[in-house]
Short mmCIF file of C-alpha atoms in Angstrom, two decimals:
data_model
loop_
_atom_site.label_atom_id
_atom_site.label_comp_id
_atom_site.label_asym_id
_atom_site.label_seq_id
_atom_site.Cartn_x
_atom_site.Cartn_y
_atom_site.Cartn_z
CA UNK A 1 84.60 43.32 -21.55
CA UNK A 2 85.23 39.89 -20.01
CA UNK A 3 87.24 37.11 -21.64
CA UNK A 4 84.22 35.06 -22.91
CA UNK A 5 82.68 38.18 -24.62
CA UNK A 6 86.06 39.05 -26.10
CA UNK A 7 86.44 35.52 -27.50
CA UNK A 8 82.99 35.58 -28.98
CA UNK A 9 83.71 38.97 -30.61
CA UNK A 10 87.08 37.91 -31.97
CA UNK A 11 86.15 34.35 -32.83
CA UNK A 12 87.48 34.60 -36.42
CA UNK A 13 91.02 35.56 -35.30
CA UNK A 14 90.88 32.70 -32.78
CA UNK A 15 89.67 30.43 -35.57
CA UNK A 16 92.69 31.30 -37.68
CA UNK A 17 95.00 30.30 -34.85
CA UNK A 18 93.17 27.06 -34.25
CA UNK A 19 93.07 26.25 -38.01
CA UNK A 20 96.85 26.68 -38.27
CA UNK A 21 97.41 24.63 -35.08
CA UNK A 22 95.17 21.83 -36.36
CA UNK A 23 97.04 21.85 -39.70
CA UNK A 24 100.30 21.58 -37.82
CA UNK A 25 99.06 18.51 -35.79
CA UNK A 26 97.62 16.54 -38.73
CA UNK A 27 98.70 18.10 -42.11
CA UNK A 28 97.93 15.01 -44.12
CA UNK A 29 94.22 15.37 -43.53
CA UNK A 30 93.81 18.62 -45.40
CA UNK A 31 96.83 18.39 -47.77
CA UNK A 32 96.38 17.91 -51.48
CA UNK A 33 95.35 14.33 -52.16
CA UNK A 34 94.25 13.84 -48.54
CA UNK A 35 90.84 12.73 -47.21
CA UNK A 36 89.29 16.24 -47.56
CA UNK A 37 90.26 16.38 -51.27
CA UNK A 38 90.92 20.15 -51.18
CA UNK A 39 91.73 20.21 -54.88
CA UNK A 40 87.98 19.82 -55.39
CA UNK A 41 86.17 20.79 -52.17
CA UNK A 42 88.23 23.94 -51.64
CA UNK A 43 89.34 25.04 -55.11
CA UNK A 44 85.81 24.82 -56.51
CA UNK A 45 83.07 24.23 -53.91
CA UNK A 46 84.33 26.36 -51.05
CA UNK A 47 85.44 29.31 -53.19
CA UNK A 48 82.16 29.26 -55.16
CA UNK A 49 80.19 29.14 -51.84
CA UNK A 50 81.94 32.27 -50.57
CA UNK A 51 81.01 34.34 -53.61
CA UNK A 52 77.55 32.92 -53.91
CA UNK A 53 77.09 34.00 -50.30
CA UNK A 54 78.45 37.43 -51.15
CA UNK A 55 76.05 37.71 -54.02
CA UNK A 56 73.13 36.95 -51.67
CA UNK A 57 74.19 39.43 -49.07
CA UNK A 58 75.34 42.39 -51.32
CA UNK A 59 72.73 45.11 -51.18
CA UNK A 60 73.25 46.85 -54.52
CA UNK A 61 70.36 49.20 -53.93
CA UNK A 62 72.23 50.83 -51.06
CA UNK A 63 75.08 51.82 -53.38
CA UNK A 64 73.06 54.10 -55.72
CA UNK A 65 73.20 57.08 -53.29
CA UNK A 66 77.07 57.01 -53.41
CA UNK A 67 77.35 56.35 -57.14
CA UNK A 68 77.83 60.00 -58.20
CA UNK A 69 80.81 60.73 -55.89
CA UNK A 70 83.18 60.01 -58.78
CA UNK A 71 86.21 61.87 -57.38
CA UNK A 72 86.16 59.84 -54.11
CA UNK A 73 85.77 56.59 -56.01
CA UNK A 74 88.68 57.39 -58.34
CA UNK A 75 90.88 58.33 -55.40
CA UNK A 76 90.22 55.08 -53.49
CA UNK A 77 90.50 52.73 -56.48
CA UNK A 78 93.68 54.36 -57.88
CA UNK A 79 95.31 54.37 -54.51
CA UNK A 80 94.37 50.76 -53.77
CA UNK A 81 95.07 49.18 -57.14
CA UNK A 82 97.85 51.50 -58.56
CA UNK A 83 99.68 53.40 -55.84
CA UNK A 84 99.66 50.72 -53.20
CA UNK A 85 101.14 47.83 -55.23
CA UNK A 86 103.65 50.14 -56.96
CA UNK A 87 104.87 51.58 -53.67
CA UNK A 88 105.22 48.07 -52.20
CA UNK A 89 107.13 46.91 -55.28
CA UNK A 90 109.63 49.82 -54.97
CA UNK A 91 110.03 49.11 -51.24
CA UNK A 92 110.67 45.44 -51.89
CA UNK A 93 113.50 46.29 -54.27
CA UNK A 94 115.30 47.58 -51.16
CA UNK A 95 114.30 44.63 -48.97
CA UNK A 96 115.50 42.09 -51.66
CA UNK A 97 119.08 42.58 -50.54
CA UNK A 98 118.21 41.59 -46.89
CA UNK A 99 118.14 38.00 -45.55
CA UNK A 100 114.31 38.08 -45.22
CA UNK A 101 112.64 35.05 -46.68
CA UNK A 102 111.99 35.74 -50.40
CA UNK A 103 108.57 34.02 -50.34
CA UNK A 104 107.38 36.24 -47.50
CA UNK A 105 108.54 39.23 -49.59
CA UNK A 106 106.51 37.95 -52.50
CA UNK A 107 103.62 37.62 -50.10
CA UNK A 108 103.99 41.34 -49.20
CA UNK A 109 103.62 42.08 -52.90
CA UNK A 110 100.47 40.02 -53.11
CA UNK A 111 99.02 42.07 -50.26
CA UNK A 112 99.57 45.25 -52.27
CA UNK A 113 97.77 43.78 -55.26
CA UNK A 114 94.58 42.88 -53.33
CA UNK A 115 91.33 44.88 -53.61
CA UNK A 116 89.55 46.46 -50.63
CA UNK A 117 87.51 44.09 -48.41
CA UNK A 118 83.74 44.03 -48.41
CA UNK A 119 83.28 44.17 -44.66
CA UNK A 120 86.00 45.55 -42.39
CA UNK A 121 86.37 48.98 -44.05
CA UNK A 122 82.55 49.45 -44.03
CA UNK A 123 82.25 48.39 -40.35
CA UNK A 124 85.01 50.72 -39.20
CA UNK A 125 83.69 53.65 -41.26
CA UNK A 126 80.26 53.12 -39.71
CA UNK A 127 81.81 52.94 -36.25
CA UNK A 128 83.42 56.29 -36.69
CA UNK A 129 80.36 57.86 -38.30
CA UNK A 130 81.98 58.50 -41.71
CA UNK A 131 80.53 58.18 -45.22
CA UNK A 132 79.16 54.68 -44.94
CA UNK A 133 77.52 54.76 -48.45
CA UNK A 134 80.86 55.60 -50.09
CA UNK A 135 82.57 52.80 -48.11
CA UNK A 136 79.97 50.29 -49.23
CA UNK A 137 80.24 51.34 -52.86
CA UNK A 138 84.06 51.33 -52.97
CA UNK A 139 84.31 48.03 -51.13
CA UNK A 140 81.94 46.34 -53.47
CA UNK A 141 83.18 48.05 -56.63
CA UNK A 142 86.78 47.33 -55.65
CA UNK A 143 85.96 43.68 -55.21
CA UNK A 144 84.49 43.57 -58.72
CA UNK A 145 87.53 45.35 -60.14
CA UNK A 146 89.87 43.01 -58.13
CA UNK A 147 88.39 39.99 -59.97
CA UNK A 148 90.05 41.27 -63.19
CA UNK A 149 92.82 43.60 -62.05
CA UNK A 150 94.30 41.58 -59.11
CA UNK A 151 95.37 38.61 -61.23
CA UNK A 152 96.89 41.02 -63.74
CA UNK A 153 98.81 42.79 -60.96
CA UNK A 154 100.01 39.44 -59.52
CA UNK A 155 101.28 38.33 -62.90
CA UNK A 156 102.81 41.75 -63.54
CA UNK A 157 104.70 42.14 -60.27
CA UNK A 158 105.51 38.46 -59.57
CA UNK A 159 105.84 37.12 -63.06
CA UNK A 160 103.74 34.67 -65.06
CA UNK A 161 105.65 31.57 -64.03
CA UNK A 162 102.64 30.04 -62.35
CA UNK A 163 101.90 26.45 -63.38
CA UNK A 164 98.33 27.58 -64.34
CA UNK A 165 98.14 29.24 -67.84
CA UNK A 166 96.81 32.82 -68.00
CA UNK A 167 93.59 31.81 -69.79
CA UNK A 168 93.03 29.06 -67.21
CA UNK A 169 93.31 31.56 -64.38
CA UNK A 170 90.53 33.80 -65.68
CA UNK A 171 88.32 30.97 -66.76
CA UNK A 172 88.55 29.46 -63.22
CA UNK A 173 88.01 32.92 -61.65
CA UNK A 174 84.98 33.42 -63.84
CA UNK A 175 83.48 30.10 -62.93
CA UNK A 176 84.20 30.18 -59.19
CA UNK A 177 83.89 33.94 -58.53
CA UNK A 178 81.83 35.82 -61.17
CA UNK A 179 79.20 33.17 -61.90
CA UNK A 180 78.38 32.41 -58.20
CA UNK A 181 78.27 36.15 -57.49
CA UNK A 182 75.78 36.76 -60.29
CA UNK A 183 73.69 33.74 -59.35
CA UNK A 184 73.64 35.01 -55.77
CA UNK A 185 72.34 38.42 -56.89
CA UNK A 186 69.62 36.78 -59.04
CA UNK A 187 68.48 34.56 -56.21
CA UNK A 188 68.44 37.55 -53.87
CA UNK A 189 65.90 39.26 -56.12
CA UNK A 190 63.42 36.44 -55.47
CA UNK A 191 64.01 35.97 -51.76
CA UNK A 192 64.84 39.58 -50.77
CA UNK A 193 61.96 39.86 -48.36
CA UNK A 194 62.83 36.64 -46.61
CA UNK A 195 66.51 37.68 -46.37
CA UNK A 196 65.48 41.08 -44.87
CA UNK A 197 63.19 39.39 -42.39
CA UNK A 198 65.45 36.52 -41.27
CA UNK A 199 68.82 38.31 -41.68
CA UNK A 200 71.03 35.20 -42.14
CA UNK A 201 74.59 35.40 -40.76
CA UNK A 202 76.31 35.92 -44.14
CA UNK A 203 79.53 37.17 -42.62
CA UNK A 204 79.83 34.17 -40.28
CA UNK A 205 79.12 31.72 -43.10
CA UNK A 206 81.83 33.19 -45.35
CA UNK A 207 84.30 33.31 -42.41
CA UNK A 208 83.73 29.60 -41.67
CA UNK A 209 84.37 28.65 -45.27
CA UNK A 210 87.42 30.86 -45.25
CA UNK A 211 88.79 29.07 -42.20
CA UNK A 212 88.58 25.82 -44.13
CA UNK A 213 90.60 27.36 -46.93
CA UNK A 214 93.23 28.64 -44.48
CA UNK A 215 93.37 25.19 -42.80
CA UNK A 216 94.01 23.31 -46.06
CA UNK A 217 96.50 25.89 -47.17
CA UNK A 218 98.60 25.37 -44.05
CA UNK A 219 98.16 21.62 -44.25
CA UNK A 220 100.00 21.81 -47.59
CA UNK A 221 102.68 23.86 -45.89
CA UNK A 222 103.33 21.52 -42.98
CA UNK A 223 103.06 18.47 -45.21
CA UNK A 224 106.03 19.78 -47.24
CA UNK A 225 109.25 19.02 -45.36
CA UNK A 226 111.24 21.40 -47.61
CA UNK A 227 109.56 24.54 -46.25
CA UNK A 228 111.11 26.20 -43.25
CA UNK A 229 110.02 29.62 -41.92
CA UNK A 230 112.64 31.40 -39.81
CA UNK A 231 111.36 33.45 -36.91
CA UNK A 232 113.55 36.48 -37.85
CA UNK A 233 111.80 36.88 -41.16
CA UNK A 234 108.34 36.47 -39.65
CA UNK A 235 109.02 39.14 -36.99
CA UNK A 236 110.38 41.61 -39.49
CA UNK A 237 107.37 41.04 -41.83
CA UNK A 238 104.92 41.67 -38.97
CA UNK A 239 106.76 44.95 -38.20
CA UNK A 240 106.74 45.93 -41.91
CA UNK A 241 102.99 45.21 -42.18
CA UNK A 242 102.04 47.36 -39.21
CA UNK A 243 104.38 50.14 -40.49
CA UNK A 244 102.97 50.07 -43.99
CA UNK A 245 99.36 50.11 -42.68
CA UNK A 246 100.02 53.22 -40.49
CA UNK A 247 102.03 54.99 -43.15
CA UNK A 248 99.40 54.63 -45.85
CA UNK A 249 96.64 55.67 -43.53
CA UNK A 250 98.63 58.81 -42.78
CA UNK A 251 99.22 59.42 -46.55
CA UNK A 252 95.52 59.08 -47.39
CA UNK A 253 94.69 61.40 -44.49
CA UNK A 254 97.10 64.09 -45.79
CA UNK A 255 95.82 63.94 -49.36
CA UNK A 256 92.13 63.88 -48.46
CA UNK A 257 92.28 66.77 -45.98
CA UNK A 258 93.99 69.33 -48.28
CA UNK A 259 92.08 72.61 -48.70
CA UNK A 260 91.28 71.95 -52.37
CA UNK A 261 90.60 68.24 -52.02
CA UNK A 262 86.81 68.65 -52.09
CA UNK A 263 86.29 65.88 -49.53
CA UNK A 264 84.31 66.23 -46.27
CA UNK A 265 85.62 64.85 -42.96
CA UNK A 266 83.15 61.97 -43.37
CA UNK A 267 84.59 61.25 -46.87
CA UNK A 268 88.10 61.24 -45.37
CA UNK A 269 87.12 58.46 -42.91
CA UNK A 270 85.84 56.28 -45.71
CA UNK A 271 88.95 57.02 -47.82
CA UNK A 272 91.32 56.09 -44.97
CA UNK A 273 89.82 52.70 -44.40
CA UNK A 274 88.85 51.72 -47.94
CA UNK A 275 92.17 52.77 -49.46
CA UNK A 276 94.39 50.86 -46.96
CA UNK A 277 92.41 47.74 -46.22
CA UNK A 278 92.88 44.53 -48.19
CA UNK A 279 90.53 41.69 -48.80
CA UNK A 280 91.32 38.34 -47.22
CA UNK A 281 88.05 36.83 -48.50
CA UNK A 282 88.95 37.50 -52.10
CA UNK A 283 92.67 37.27 -51.62
CA UNK A 284 93.13 33.72 -50.28
CA UNK A 285 90.90 32.04 -52.92
CA UNK A 286 92.59 34.05 -55.65
CA UNK A 287 96.08 33.13 -54.47
CA UNK A 288 94.86 29.55 -54.35
CA UNK A 289 93.94 29.83 -58.06
CA UNK A 290 96.85 31.95 -59.38
CA UNK A 291 99.56 30.05 -57.48
CA UNK A 292 98.03 26.55 -57.70
CA UNK A 293 100.79 23.98 -57.52
CA UNK A 294 103.26 26.23 -55.73
CA UNK A 295 104.85 24.49 -52.77
CA UNK A 296 105.44 27.88 -51.15
CA UNK A 297 101.83 29.00 -51.51
CA UNK A 298 101.26 29.09 -47.78
CA UNK A 299 104.35 31.25 -47.23
CA UNK A 300 103.05 33.64 -49.89
CA UNK A 301 99.75 33.75 -47.98
CA UNK A 302 101.29 34.54 -44.57
CA UNK A 303 101.60 38.33 -45.04
CA UNK A 304 97.97 38.57 -46.09
CA UNK A 305 96.91 36.47 -43.12
CA UNK A 306 98.89 38.92 -40.87
CA UNK A 307 97.61 42.02 -42.67
CA UNK A 308 93.95 41.13 -42.18
CA UNK A 309 93.97 41.06 -38.33
CA UNK A 310 96.47 44.07 -38.34
CA UNK A 311 94.06 46.25 -40.25
CA UNK A 312 91.20 45.31 -37.94
CA UNK A 313 93.26 45.84 -34.82
CA UNK A 314 94.76 49.18 -35.85
CA UNK A 315 91.42 50.36 -37.21
CA UNK A 316 89.61 49.46 -33.97
CA UNK A 317 92.28 51.25 -31.82
CA UNK A 318 92.08 54.41 -34.01
CA UNK A 319 88.27 54.64 -34.11
CA UNK A 320 87.98 57.00 -31.03
CA UNK A 321 90.82 59.20 -32.29
CA UNK A 322 89.47 59.45 -35.86
CA UNK A 323 85.92 60.00 -34.60
CA UNK A 324 87.10 62.79 -32.26
CA UNK A 325 88.98 64.47 -35.19
CA UNK A 326 86.01 64.15 -37.55
CA UNK A 327 83.53 65.75 -35.11
CA UNK A 328 85.84 68.63 -34.25
CA UNK A 329 86.61 69.18 -37.92
CA UNK A 330 82.93 69.19 -38.89
CA UNK A 331 82.22 71.76 -36.11
CA UNK A 332 85.07 73.96 -37.32
CA UNK A 333 83.89 73.82 -40.94
CA UNK A 334 80.30 74.62 -39.80
CA UNK A 335 81.52 77.73 -38.03
CA UNK A 336 83.59 79.01 -40.95
CA UNK A 337 80.68 78.59 -43.32
CA UNK A 338 78.20 80.64 -41.18
CA UNK A 339 77.58 84.18 -42.59
CA UNK A 340 79.23 86.89 -40.55
CA UNK A 341 76.81 89.35 -38.85
CA UNK A 342 77.44 93.02 -39.85
CA UNK A 343 79.44 95.02 -37.27
CA UNK A 344 77.51 97.96 -35.76
CA UNK A 345 78.84 100.82 -33.63
CA UNK A 346 76.20 100.01 -31.08
CA UNK A 347 72.71 98.55 -30.90
CA UNK A 348 70.08 100.64 -32.72
CA UNK A 349 67.74 100.87 -29.72
CA UNK A 350 70.56 101.94 -27.44
CA UNK A 351 71.68 104.48 -29.97
CA UNK A 352 68.25 106.02 -30.29
CA UNK A 353 68.00 106.17 -26.51
CA UNK A 354 71.31 107.97 -26.29
CA UNK A 355 70.29 110.46 -28.93
CA UNK A 356 66.99 111.14 -27.14
CA UNK A 357 68.98 111.75 -23.94
CA UNK A 358 70.87 114.48 -25.74
CA UNK A 359 67.80 116.05 -27.16
CA UNK A 360 68.51 114.95 -30.72
CA UNK A 361 65.92 113.21 -32.80
CA UNK A 362 67.59 110.38 -34.67
CA UNK A 363 64.69 110.22 -37.16
CA UNK A 364 65.31 113.84 -38.10
CA UNK A 365 69.14 113.75 -37.91
CA UNK A 366 70.06 110.86 -40.11
CA UNK A 367 73.38 112.42 -41.14
CA UNK A 368 74.33 113.02 -37.52
CA UNK A 369 73.32 109.44 -36.71
CA UNK A 370 75.36 107.89 -39.53
CA UNK A 371 78.56 109.92 -39.15
CA UNK A 372 78.55 110.17 -35.36
CA UNK A 373 80.95 107.24 -34.74
CA UNK A 374 83.49 108.72 -37.15
CA UNK A 375 83.69 112.48 -36.34
CA UNK A 376 85.64 112.23 -33.10
CA UNK A 377 82.83 113.19 -30.77
CA UNK A 378 82.86 112.14 -27.17
CA UNK A 379 79.44 111.12 -25.73
CA UNK A 380 78.33 111.43 -22.16
CA UNK A 381 74.85 110.98 -20.66
CA UNK A 382 74.42 114.72 -20.51
CA UNK A 383 75.96 115.98 -23.76
CA UNK A 384 78.05 115.42 -26.83
CA UNK A 385 81.49 117.07 -26.98
CA UNK A 386 83.35 117.30 -30.28
#
């Protein structure tokens, strides 16, 4: 793949870099109170646009086939919204004694509190050939759960010292996330045929709006002279994020491939990606709401901005390996489930031929025929010697 093709494929990651660079050059443009008025255009209009777009694109009818796989859904949601944030919190207790920037550590905790993404886990599961329906359901269901559970987790693990009151958080979430999502679903019912025929680029639209949110977030960062990010902390956080991603993928693989797990290899693929991926689309707007007024909001956002490309990069690199494992595992399971053919002393036709050669009628000597292999007789073409 040439460089132009690669850039077109990875345009969103390139867009993140350009958005941060543009924020560094002219931070006053997108900072709070600047010409773009992000306190209105981003906090309300952009966030609402993202979830209205999600409501239009979400095909709820495709999720019904995966609805009954309750055990898989429980595993993914408990791992994502209970085990993941708790494990990160315990790990951060050890890292708190290190010189790593405390706001980056808080950002690592916010990563743990995020729900699964709507897109990347599904795309990678489909690329491997795993249970795509289960991935779609858990990604969508996890996003709905995240609207309620993620703010609770953020306030539980990071404290409720946000300048926005608890009730204000949920009222704003309801107005900018839930209401646009529901409106998008209602509109979809009336223009479904047009959407299926034209196939609008929903993903690209949401990504462009998300780039605006990232840009204004970093404008606030660079406009604040009191914020200084040391390179040591950033490098360590990048290493931690890749290590956490790989470790949790391995943990989910071990648990979902146990003999009594009840999961198929295709289920395991969906579990690996859905349990370990975190939503940037939901995460950045939610951080913008929960931590509104924080001067260190951009630093808190950095680990999530790193985690997003990390999960896509690692997932893409592991697709061939996981696909090879899944295919070989499915073949092995298919062989073990085939009924075993009964073992015979020799083929019936050959046996009858051999008996006729000795002058014995197998039809008349059923006892001799049945016991012959067990009475210690030695057969030759001419005779039988016992």
